[in-house]
mmCIF file of C-alpha atoms and ligand atoms in Angstrom:
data_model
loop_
_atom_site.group_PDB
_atom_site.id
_atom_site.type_symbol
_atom_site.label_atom_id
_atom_site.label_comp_id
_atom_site.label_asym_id
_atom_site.label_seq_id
_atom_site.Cartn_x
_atom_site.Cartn_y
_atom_site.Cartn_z
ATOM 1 C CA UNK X 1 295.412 136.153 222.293
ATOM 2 C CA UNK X 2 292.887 137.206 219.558
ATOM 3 C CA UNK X 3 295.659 139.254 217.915
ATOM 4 C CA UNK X 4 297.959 136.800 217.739
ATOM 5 C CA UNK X 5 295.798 134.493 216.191
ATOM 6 C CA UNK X 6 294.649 136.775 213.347
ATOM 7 C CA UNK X 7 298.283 137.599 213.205
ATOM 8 C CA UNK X 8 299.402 134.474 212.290
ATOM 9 C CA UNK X 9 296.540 134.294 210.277
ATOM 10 C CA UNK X 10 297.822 136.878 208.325
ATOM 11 C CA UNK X 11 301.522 135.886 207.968
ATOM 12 C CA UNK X 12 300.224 132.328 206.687
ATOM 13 C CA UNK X 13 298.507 133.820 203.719
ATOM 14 C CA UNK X 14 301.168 135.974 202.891
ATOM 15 C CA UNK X 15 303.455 133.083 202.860
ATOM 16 C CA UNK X 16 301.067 131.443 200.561
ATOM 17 C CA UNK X 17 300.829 134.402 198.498
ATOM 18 C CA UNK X 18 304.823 134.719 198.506
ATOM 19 C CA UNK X 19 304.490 130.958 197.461
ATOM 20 C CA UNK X 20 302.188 131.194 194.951
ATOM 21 C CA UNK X 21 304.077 134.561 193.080
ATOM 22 C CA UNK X 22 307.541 132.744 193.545
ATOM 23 C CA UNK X 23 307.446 131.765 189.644
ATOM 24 C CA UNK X 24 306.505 135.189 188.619
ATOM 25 C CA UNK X 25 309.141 137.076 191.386
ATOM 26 C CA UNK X 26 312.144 134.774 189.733
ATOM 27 C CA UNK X 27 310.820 135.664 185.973
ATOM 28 C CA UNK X 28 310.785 139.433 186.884
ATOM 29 C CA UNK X 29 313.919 139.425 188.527
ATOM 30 C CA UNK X 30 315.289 137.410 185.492
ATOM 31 C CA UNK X 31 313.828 139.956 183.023
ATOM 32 C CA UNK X 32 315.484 142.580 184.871
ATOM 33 C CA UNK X 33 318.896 140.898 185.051
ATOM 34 C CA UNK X 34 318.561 140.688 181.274
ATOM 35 C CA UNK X 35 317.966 144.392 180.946
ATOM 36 C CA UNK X 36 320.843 145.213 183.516
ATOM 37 C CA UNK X 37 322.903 143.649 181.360
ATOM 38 C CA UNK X 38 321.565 144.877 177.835
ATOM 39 C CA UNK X 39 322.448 148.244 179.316
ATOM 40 C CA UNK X 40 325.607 147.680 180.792
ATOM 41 C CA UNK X 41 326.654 145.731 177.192
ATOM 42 C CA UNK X 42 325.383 149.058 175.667
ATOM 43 C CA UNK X 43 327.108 151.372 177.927
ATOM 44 C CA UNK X 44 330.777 149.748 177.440
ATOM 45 C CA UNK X 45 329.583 149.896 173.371
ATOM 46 C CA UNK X 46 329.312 153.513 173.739
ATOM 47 C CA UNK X 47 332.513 153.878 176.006
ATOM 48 C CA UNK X 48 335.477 152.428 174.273
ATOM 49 C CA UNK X 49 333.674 152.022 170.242
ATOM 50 C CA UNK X 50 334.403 147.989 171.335
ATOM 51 C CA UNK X 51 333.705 145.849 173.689
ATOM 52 C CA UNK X 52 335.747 145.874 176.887
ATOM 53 C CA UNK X 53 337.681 142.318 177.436
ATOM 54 C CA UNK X 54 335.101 139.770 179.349
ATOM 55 C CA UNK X 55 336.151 139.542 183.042
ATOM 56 C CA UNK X 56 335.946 136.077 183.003
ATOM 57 C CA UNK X 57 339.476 134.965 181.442
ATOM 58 C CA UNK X 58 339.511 133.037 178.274
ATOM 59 C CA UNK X 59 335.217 133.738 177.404
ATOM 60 C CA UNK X 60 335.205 134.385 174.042
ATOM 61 C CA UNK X 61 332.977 136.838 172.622
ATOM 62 C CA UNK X 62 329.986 136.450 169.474
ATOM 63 C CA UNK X 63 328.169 139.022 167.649
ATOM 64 C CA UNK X 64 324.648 138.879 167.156
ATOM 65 C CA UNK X 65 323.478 138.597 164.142
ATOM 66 C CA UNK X 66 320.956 140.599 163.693
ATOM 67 C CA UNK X 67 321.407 143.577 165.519
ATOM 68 C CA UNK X 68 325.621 143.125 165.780
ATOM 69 C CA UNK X 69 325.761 143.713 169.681
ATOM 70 C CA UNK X 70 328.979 141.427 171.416
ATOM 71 C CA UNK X 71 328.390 139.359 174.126
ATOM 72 C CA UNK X 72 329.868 136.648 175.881
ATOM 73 C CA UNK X 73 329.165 133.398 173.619
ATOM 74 C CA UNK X 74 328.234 131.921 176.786
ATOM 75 C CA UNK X 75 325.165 134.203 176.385
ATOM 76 C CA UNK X 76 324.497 134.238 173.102
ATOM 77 C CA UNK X 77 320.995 132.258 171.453
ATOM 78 C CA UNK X 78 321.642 129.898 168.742
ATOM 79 C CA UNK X 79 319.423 128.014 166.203
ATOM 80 C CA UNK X 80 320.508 124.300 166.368
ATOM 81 C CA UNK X 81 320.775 124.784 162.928
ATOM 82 C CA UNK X 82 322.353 127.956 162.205
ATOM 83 C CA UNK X 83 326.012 128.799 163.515
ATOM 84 C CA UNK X 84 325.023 132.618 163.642
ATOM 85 C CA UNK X 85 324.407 133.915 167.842
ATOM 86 C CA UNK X 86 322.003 136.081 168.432
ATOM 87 C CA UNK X 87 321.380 138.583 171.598
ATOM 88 C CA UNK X 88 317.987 137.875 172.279
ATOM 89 C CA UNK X 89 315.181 136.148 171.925
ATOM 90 C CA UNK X 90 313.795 139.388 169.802
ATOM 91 C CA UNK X 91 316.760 138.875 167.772
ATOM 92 C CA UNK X 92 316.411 135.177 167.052
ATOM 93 C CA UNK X 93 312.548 135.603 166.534
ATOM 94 C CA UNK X 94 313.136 138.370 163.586
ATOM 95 C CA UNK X 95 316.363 136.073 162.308
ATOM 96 C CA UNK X 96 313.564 132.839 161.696
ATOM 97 C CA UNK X 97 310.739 134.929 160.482
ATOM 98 C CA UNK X 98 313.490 136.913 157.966
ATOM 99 C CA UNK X 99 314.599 133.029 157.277
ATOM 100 C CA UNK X 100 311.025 131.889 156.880
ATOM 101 C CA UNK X 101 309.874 134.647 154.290
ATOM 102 C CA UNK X 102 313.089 133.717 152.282
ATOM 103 C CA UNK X 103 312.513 130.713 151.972
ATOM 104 C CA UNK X 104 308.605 131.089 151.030
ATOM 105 C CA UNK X 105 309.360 133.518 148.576
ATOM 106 C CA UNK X 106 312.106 131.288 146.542
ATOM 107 C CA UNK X 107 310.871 129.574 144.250
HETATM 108 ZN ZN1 ZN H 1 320.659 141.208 168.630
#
């Protein structure tokens, strides 16, 4: 009876641990997503010199701007006021800081 009680014990605070990491758990498993699909976008690159035809029908493709990798334009980053996609969020921060020296170095 004593076991069972620290057992249960136990499984509520690793439910309350589980609860409390859930944020973090999604975020990695996002992050990693993104970097399964950086490498698959990379791999097909490398394959065929151009990007293999979505697999969703109709999904038109962009080019980011920066670093000129294709992905679906249902991925892509934009500036609300800029038409150019980008790939990333690395992409889109050196795009405004490249856009924000221009324009403090014009005169
Ligand atoms: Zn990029």
């Amino acid at each position: 009876m004593k076991y069972f009680f620290v057992l249960s014990l136990f499984a509520l605070l690793l439910a309350l641990a589980y609860w409390r990491a859930r944020p973090y758990i999604a975020a990695a498993r996002r992050f990693l997503g993104v970097f399964r699909d950086a490498q698959r976008l990379s791999s097909d690159y490398q394959a065929t010199g151009a990007p293999r035809r979505p697999s969703r029908a109709g999904e038109k493709l962009a080019r980011c701007a920066v670093c000129g990798t294709w992905l679906p334009a249902s991925r892509a980053l934009a500036l609300r006021n800029s038409p150019d996609p980008y790939c990333s969020t690395v992409c889109l921060t050196a795009a405004t800081d490249a856009r924000a020296t221009r324009r403090k170095s014009a005169p």
